[in-house]
Amino acid sequence: MNLENLRQFIRDIPDFPKKGIIFKDITPLLKNGPALRFACDQMAENFKTKKIDQVVGIESRGFILSPVLAYQLGAGFVPVRKKGKLPAAKEAVSYVLEYGEDSLEMHLDAVRAGTQVIIVDDLLATGGTAEAVIQLVEKLGGTVLGLAFLVELTFLKGRERLKNYPIHSLIRY
Ligand code: AMP
């Protein structure tokens, strides 16, 4: 397995969830043992030399990869969830979607001042989601050491929006 043949495990689904969007479906990669292991190993590799306290995963596809990275790095896992799902006291941040607005939430005690985290999601598009999660972590006093994505849609320039943070992605379009 190498980075070039990892690409064949990402499937394009045109017009999902709505017309004009080409959805990058990662389930072919997830169901293949060697591809899944290789992808997780590569995503963790960039952070092995750093002391990571927590891996922050973004609902919902970010939840698939982030606990694996947490395990590999000897870190904890923290979920960032969509509005109304977390049970305990929480902090929220709103972000703009293509149509309208949404918000993401994190437990108040999930990250403490000085905690070093990385943020993980399946895919970087415009960077709006990741930017909102960075704000959440920083509001709680955490330090974002970097962000890891399986897929990056480079033409949407999410990397520019997140330019103050190290971004690692495995498969770029
Ligand atoms: P953005 O905030 O624009 O960077 O969008 C990133 C979020 O939307 C991630 O959580 C992705 O899972 C999802 N997403 C955006 N565009 C796509 C796409 N073309 N295929 C699959 N997921 C996408």
Short mmCIF file of N, CA and C in Angstrom, two decimals, residues 15-135:
data_model
loop_
_atom_site.label_atom_id
_atom_site.label_comp_id
_atom_site.label_asym_id
_atom_site.label_seq_id
_atom_site.Cartn_x
_atom_site.Cartn_y
_atom_site.Cartn_z
N ASP A 15 -23.72 14.35 -7.32
CA ASP A 15 -25.04 14.85 -6.91
C ASP A 15 -25.52 14.30 -5.58
N PHE A 16 -24.60 14.07 -4.65
CA PHE A 16 -24.96 13.68 -3.28
C PHE A 16 -24.22 14.61 -2.32
N PRO A 17 -24.89 15.11 -1.27
CA PRO A 17 -26.30 14.94 -0.92
C PRO A 17 -27.24 15.83 -1.74
N LYS A 18 -26.66 16.71 -2.59
CA LYS A 18 -27.54 17.49 -3.47
C LYS A 18 -26.85 17.75 -4.80
N LYS A 19 -27.63 18.16 -5.75
CA LYS A 19 -27.14 18.36 -7.11
C LYS A 19 -25.92 19.28 -7.16
N GLY A 20 -24.93 18.87 -7.94
CA GLY A 20 -23.75 19.71 -8.13
C GLY A 20 -22.59 19.36 -7.20
N ILE A 21 -22.86 18.60 -6.13
CA ILE A 21 -21.79 18.20 -5.20
C ILE A 21 -21.25 16.83 -5.63
N ILE A 22 -19.93 16.71 -5.68
CA ILE A 22 -19.34 15.37 -5.88
C ILE A 22 -18.88 14.89 -4.51
N PHE A 23 -19.62 13.97 -3.96
CA PHE A 23 -19.34 13.48 -2.60
C PHE A 23 -18.18 12.50 -2.64
N LYS A 24 -17.19 12.71 -1.80
CA LYS A 24 -16.05 11.80 -1.71
C LYS A 24 -16.37 10.75 -0.64
N ASP A 25 -16.72 9.58 -1.10
CA ASP A 25 -17.15 8.50 -0.21
C ASP A 25 -15.92 7.69 0.24
N ILE A 26 -15.68 7.68 1.56
CA ILE A 26 -14.49 6.99 2.08
C ILE A 26 -14.78 5.55 2.51
N THR A 27 -16.03 5.08 2.36
CA THR A 27 -16.35 3.73 2.87
C THR A 27 -15.57 2.61 2.16
N PRO A 28 -15.22 2.74 0.84
CA PRO A 28 -14.39 1.67 0.24
C PRO A 28 -13.02 1.56 0.95
N LEU A 29 -12.47 2.69 1.37
CA LEU A 29 -11.20 2.68 2.10
C LEU A 29 -11.38 2.05 3.49
N LEU A 30 -12.48 2.43 4.16
CA LEU A 30 -12.70 1.94 5.52
C LEU A 30 -12.86 0.42 5.56
N LYS A 31 -13.45 -0.16 4.52
CA LYS A 31 -13.73 -1.60 4.57
C LYS A 31 -12.52 -2.45 4.16
N ASN A 32 -11.46 -1.80 3.68
CA ASN A 32 -10.27 -2.53 3.26
C ASN A 32 -9.19 -2.48 4.35
N GLY A 33 -8.87 -3.63 4.92
CA GLY A 33 -7.94 -3.69 6.06
C GLY A 33 -6.61 -2.98 5.82
N PRO A 34 -5.84 -3.38 4.77
CA PRO A 34 -4.55 -2.73 4.54
C PRO A 34 -4.68 -1.22 4.27
N ALA A 35 -5.72 -0.83 3.55
CA ALA A 35 -5.89 0.60 3.23
C ALA A 35 -6.21 1.39 4.50
N LEU A 36 -7.08 0.84 5.34
CA LEU A 36 -7.45 1.53 6.58
C LEU A 36 -6.23 1.67 7.50
N ARG A 37 -5.48 0.59 7.63
CA ARG A 37 -4.30 0.65 8.50
C ARG A 37 -3.28 1.65 7.98
N PHE A 38 -3.02 1.58 6.67
CA PHE A 38 -2.03 2.48 6.07
C PHE A 38 -2.45 3.95 6.26
N ALA A 39 -3.73 4.22 5.99
CA ALA A 39 -4.22 5.61 6.11
C ALA A 39 -4.07 6.12 7.54
N CYS A 40 -4.46 5.31 8.51
CA CYS A 40 -4.37 5.75 9.92
C CYS A 40 -2.91 5.93 10.34
N ASP A 41 -2.05 5.00 9.93
CA ASP A 41 -0.62 5.11 10.26
C ASP A 41 -0.04 6.41 9.69
N GLN A 42 -0.37 6.69 8.44
CA GLN A 42 0.16 7.89 7.79
C GLN A 42 -0.36 9.17 8.46
N MET A 43 -1.64 9.15 8.83
CA MET A 43 -2.21 10.35 9.47
C MET A 43 -1.57 10.60 10.83
N ALA A 44 -1.24 9.53 11.54
CA ALA A 44 -0.64 9.69 12.87
C ALA A 44 0.84 10.07 12.79
N GLU A 45 1.49 9.64 11.72
CA GLU A 45 2.94 9.78 11.57
C GLU A 45 3.44 11.21 11.82
N ASN A 46 2.71 12.18 11.27
CA ASN A 46 3.14 13.58 11.36
C ASN A 46 3.17 14.13 12.79
N PHE A 47 2.50 13.43 13.69
CA PHE A 47 2.36 13.97 15.05
C PHE A 47 3.08 13.13 16.09
N LYS A 48 3.80 12.09 15.63
CA LYS A 48 4.42 11.13 16.56
C LYS A 48 5.48 11.76 17.45
N THR A 49 6.13 12.83 16.95
CA THR A 49 7.21 13.43 17.73
C THR A 49 6.69 14.48 18.71
N LYS A 50 5.38 14.76 18.64
CA LYS A 50 4.81 15.79 19.51
C LYS A 50 4.05 15.17 20.68
N LYS A 51 3.92 15.94 21.74
CA LYS A 51 3.13 15.46 22.87
C LYS A 51 1.68 15.91 22.66
N ILE A 52 0.85 14.97 22.25
CA ILE A 52 -0.56 15.28 22.00
C ILE A 52 -1.37 14.77 23.19
N ASP A 53 -2.12 15.66 23.85
CA ASP A 53 -2.97 15.21 24.96
C ASP A 53 -4.28 14.62 24.45
N GLN A 54 -4.86 15.31 23.46
CA GLN A 54 -6.16 14.87 22.97
C GLN A 54 -6.31 15.02 21.47
N VAL A 55 -7.03 14.06 20.90
CA VAL A 55 -7.41 14.15 19.49
C VAL A 55 -8.88 14.55 19.46
N VAL A 56 -9.17 15.68 18.83
CA VAL A 56 -10.53 16.19 18.74
C VAL A 56 -11.12 15.75 17.40
N GLY A 57 -12.21 14.97 17.47
CA GLY A 57 -12.84 14.46 16.25
C GLY A 57 -14.14 15.18 15.98
N ILE A 58 -14.42 15.41 14.69
CA ILE A 58 -15.61 16.16 14.29
C ILE A 58 -16.70 15.19 13.80
N GLU A 59 -17.90 15.32 14.39
CA GLU A 59 -19.04 14.49 13.98
C GLU A 59 -19.35 14.73 12.50
N SER A 60 -19.69 13.73 11.70
CA SER A 60 -19.75 12.37 12.15
C SER A 60 -18.64 11.51 11.55
N ARG A 61 -18.20 11.80 10.34
CA ARG A 61 -17.17 10.91 9.78
C ARG A 61 -15.81 11.09 10.44
N GLY A 62 -15.61 12.24 11.10
CA GLY A 62 -14.37 12.43 11.84
C GLY A 62 -14.26 11.48 13.03
N PHE A 63 -15.43 10.99 13.49
CA PHE A 63 -15.45 10.06 14.63
C PHE A 63 -14.87 8.69 14.27
N ILE A 64 -14.79 8.38 13.00
CA ILE A 64 -14.32 7.06 12.59
C ILE A 64 -12.80 6.97 12.75
N LEU A 65 -12.11 8.04 12.33
CA LEU A 65 -10.65 7.99 12.30
C LEU A 65 -10.00 8.52 13.57
N SER A 66 -10.64 9.49 14.22
CA SER A 66 -9.96 10.17 15.32
C SER A 66 -9.64 9.27 16.52
N PRO A 67 -10.51 8.34 16.93
CA PRO A 67 -10.12 7.49 18.06
C PRO A 67 -8.95 6.56 17.71
N VAL A 68 -8.84 6.20 16.43
CA VAL A 68 -7.69 5.36 16.01
C VAL A 68 -6.40 6.17 16.17
N LEU A 69 -6.44 7.42 15.74
CA LEU A 69 -5.25 8.27 15.88
C LEU A 69 -4.93 8.51 17.35
N ALA A 70 -5.99 8.70 18.15
CA ALA A 70 -5.77 8.91 19.59
C ALA A 70 -5.05 7.70 20.18
N TYR A 71 -5.52 6.50 19.83
CA TYR A 71 -4.89 5.27 20.31
C TYR A 71 -3.43 5.19 19.88
N GLN A 72 -3.18 5.52 18.61
CA GLN A 72 -1.81 5.43 18.10
C GLN A 72 -0.87 6.42 18.79
N LEU A 73 -1.42 7.58 19.16
CA LEU A 73 -0.58 8.64 19.74
C LEU A 73 -0.58 8.60 21.27
N GLY A 74 -1.31 7.66 21.83
CA GLY A 74 -1.40 7.58 23.29
C GLY A 74 -2.14 8.77 23.88
N ALA A 75 -3.06 9.32 23.08
CA ALA A 75 -3.82 10.51 23.51
C ALA A 75 -5.26 10.11 23.81
N GLY A 76 -6.01 11.06 24.38
CA GLY A 76 -7.43 10.84 24.60
C GLY A 76 -8.22 11.29 23.38
N PHE A 77 -9.50 10.98 23.38
CA PHE A 77 -10.38 11.38 22.28
C PHE A 77 -11.47 12.33 22.80
N VAL A 78 -11.70 13.41 22.08
CA VAL A 78 -12.75 14.36 22.45
C VAL A 78 -13.70 14.55 21.27
N PRO A 79 -15.01 14.33 21.48
CA PRO A 79 -15.96 14.54 20.38
C PRO A 79 -16.46 15.99 20.28
N VAL A 80 -16.48 16.51 19.06
CA VAL A 80 -17.19 17.75 18.78
C VAL A 80 -18.46 17.33 18.06
N ARG A 81 -19.61 17.71 18.64
CA ARG A 81 -20.87 17.21 18.10
C ARG A 81 -21.77 18.31 17.57
N LYS A 82 -22.71 17.88 16.76
CA LYS A 82 -23.70 18.83 16.26
C LYS A 82 -24.61 19.25 17.42
N LYS A 83 -25.24 20.40 17.25
CA LYS A 83 -26.07 21.01 18.29
C LYS A 83 -27.03 20.03 18.98
N GLY A 84 -27.05 20.09 20.31
CA GLY A 84 -28.06 19.35 21.06
C GLY A 84 -27.75 17.90 21.38
N LYS A 85 -26.57 17.43 21.04
CA LYS A 85 -26.27 16.01 21.24
C LYS A 85 -25.47 15.74 22.51
N LEU A 86 -24.70 16.70 22.96
CA LEU A 86 -23.85 16.47 24.14
C LEU A 86 -24.64 16.69 25.42
N PRO A 87 -24.48 15.80 26.42
CA PRO A 87 -25.32 15.87 27.62
C PRO A 87 -24.87 16.87 28.69
N ALA A 88 -23.58 17.12 28.84
CA ALA A 88 -23.10 17.92 29.97
C ALA A 88 -22.92 19.39 29.56
N ALA A 89 -22.42 20.21 30.50
CA ALA A 89 -22.21 21.64 30.22
C ALA A 89 -21.28 21.80 29.03
N LYS A 90 -21.64 22.70 28.12
CA LYS A 90 -20.87 22.78 26.87
C LYS A 90 -20.68 24.19 26.35
N GLU A 91 -19.73 24.31 25.44
CA GLU A 91 -19.45 25.55 24.72
C GLU A 91 -19.90 25.31 23.29
N ALA A 92 -20.43 26.37 22.66
CA ALA A 92 -20.88 26.22 21.28
C ALA A 92 -20.24 27.26 20.39
N VAL A 93 -20.14 26.94 19.11
CA VAL A 93 -19.67 27.93 18.14
C VAL A 93 -20.53 27.79 16.87
N SER A 94 -20.93 28.94 16.31
CA SER A 94 -21.74 28.90 15.09
C SER A 94 -20.83 29.04 13.89
N TYR A 95 -21.21 28.43 12.81
CA TYR A 95 -20.45 28.60 11.57
C TYR A 95 -21.40 28.62 10.39
N VAL A 96 -20.92 29.24 9.32
CA VAL A 96 -21.77 29.46 8.16
C VAL A 96 -21.64 28.29 7.19
N LEU A 97 -22.77 27.77 6.78
CA LEU A 97 -22.79 26.71 5.77
C LEU A 97 -23.14 27.35 4.42
N GLU A 98 -23.16 26.53 3.40
CA GLU A 98 -23.50 27.04 2.07
C GLU A 98 -24.87 27.75 2.12
N TYR A 99 -25.83 27.10 2.77
CA TYR A 99 -27.12 27.74 2.98
C TYR A 99 -27.38 27.78 4.47
N GLY A 100 -27.36 28.98 5.07
CA GLY A 100 -27.69 29.11 6.48
C GLY A 100 -26.52 28.91 7.42
N GLU A 101 -26.85 28.53 8.64
CA GLU A 101 -25.87 28.48 9.72
C GLU A 101 -26.09 27.22 10.55
N ASP A 102 -25.04 26.76 11.19
CA ASP A 102 -25.20 25.61 12.08
C ASP A 102 -24.27 25.83 13.27
N SER A 103 -24.36 24.97 14.30
CA SER A 103 -23.38 25.12 15.37
C SER A 103 -22.84 23.78 15.83
N LEU A 104 -21.65 23.85 16.38
CA LEU A 104 -20.95 22.67 16.88
C LEU A 104 -20.69 22.88 18.36
N GLU A 105 -20.65 21.78 19.11
CA GLU A 105 -20.50 21.89 20.56
C GLU A 105 -19.44 20.94 21.10
N MET A 106 -18.86 21.37 22.22
CA MET A 106 -17.85 20.57 22.90
C MET A 106 -18.08 20.70 24.40
N HIS A 107 -17.89 19.64 25.15
CA HIS A 107 -18.05 19.73 26.60
C HIS A 107 -17.05 20.72 27.19
N LEU A 108 -17.51 21.50 28.15
CA LEU A 108 -16.66 22.52 28.78
C LEU A 108 -15.41 21.93 29.41
N ASP A 109 -15.55 20.72 29.96
CA ASP A 109 -14.39 20.12 30.63
C ASP A 109 -13.57 19.20 29.72
N ALA A 110 -13.86 19.24 28.41
CA ALA A 110 -13.17 18.33 27.49
C ALA A 110 -11.70 18.71 27.31
N VAL A 111 -11.46 20.01 27.24
CA VAL A 111 -10.11 20.54 27.01
C VAL A 111 -9.84 21.58 28.08
N ARG A 112 -8.66 21.51 28.67
CA ARG A 112 -8.31 22.48 29.70
C ARG A 112 -7.23 23.44 29.19
N ALA A 113 -7.01 24.51 29.95
CA ALA A 113 -5.96 25.46 29.56
C ALA A 113 -4.64 24.71 29.42
N GLY A 114 -3.97 24.95 28.31
CA GLY A 114 -2.67 24.33 28.10
C GLY A 114 -2.70 22.95 27.46
N THR A 115 -3.90 22.39 27.27
CA THR A 115 -4.00 21.07 26.63
C THR A 115 -3.57 21.18 25.17
N GLN A 116 -2.77 20.22 24.72
CA GLN A 116 -2.31 20.22 23.33
C GLN A 116 -3.15 19.23 22.53
N VAL A 117 -3.80 19.74 21.48
CA VAL A 117 -4.69 18.87 20.71
C VAL A 117 -4.37 18.89 19.22
N ILE A 118 -4.80 17.83 18.55
CA ILE A 118 -4.91 17.89 17.09
C ILE A 118 -6.38 17.67 16.74
N ILE A 119 -6.78 18.18 15.60
CA ILE A 119 -8.17 18.09 15.14
C ILE A 119 -8.20 17.17 13.92
N VAL A 120 -9.15 16.24 13.90
CA VAL A 120 -9.21 15.25 12.82
C VAL A 120 -10.60 15.22 12.18
N ASP A 121 -10.62 15.22 10.84
CA ASP A 121 -11.88 15.01 10.12
C ASP A 121 -11.57 14.21 8.87
N ASP A 122 -12.62 13.71 8.22
CA ASP A 122 -12.38 12.90 7.02
C ASP A 122 -11.91 13.77 5.86
N LEU A 123 -12.46 14.98 5.77
CA LEU A 123 -12.24 15.76 4.55
C LEU A 123 -12.17 17.26 4.82
N LEU A 124 -11.22 17.93 4.18
CA LEU A 124 -11.11 19.39 4.25
C LEU A 124 -11.66 19.97 2.94
N ALA A 125 -12.72 20.77 3.05
CA ALA A 125 -13.27 21.43 1.86
C ALA A 125 -12.97 22.93 1.98
N THR A 126 -13.95 23.74 2.40
CA THR A 126 -13.69 25.19 2.53
C THR A 126 -12.93 25.54 3.81
N GLY A 127 -12.91 24.60 4.76
CA GLY A 127 -12.23 24.86 6.02
C GLY A 127 -13.12 25.51 7.08
N GLY A 128 -14.39 25.77 6.74
CA GLY A 128 -15.30 26.42 7.69
C GLY A 128 -15.54 25.60 8.94
N THR A 129 -15.71 24.31 8.76
CA THR A 129 -15.95 23.42 9.90
C THR A 129 -14.73 23.38 10.81
N ALA A 130 -13.57 23.17 10.20
CA ALA A 130 -12.33 23.07 10.98
C ALA A 130 -12.05 24.39 11.71
N GLU A 131 -12.33 25.50 11.04
CA GLU A 131 -12.10 26.81 11.66
C GLU A 131 -12.98 26.96 12.91
N ALA A 132 -14.23 26.50 12.83
CA ALA A 132 -15.13 26.58 13.98
C ALA A 132 -14.61 25.72 15.14
N VAL A 133 -14.08 24.56 14.82
CA VAL A 133 -13.58 23.66 15.87
C VAL A 133 -12.31 24.25 16.52
N ILE A 134 -11.47 24.88 15.72
CA ILE A 134 -10.30 25.57 16.28
C ILE A 134 -10.76 26.63 17.29
N GLN A 135 -11.79 27.38 16.91
CA GLN A 135 -12.32 28.42 17.81
C GLN A 135 -12.80 27.82 19.13
#
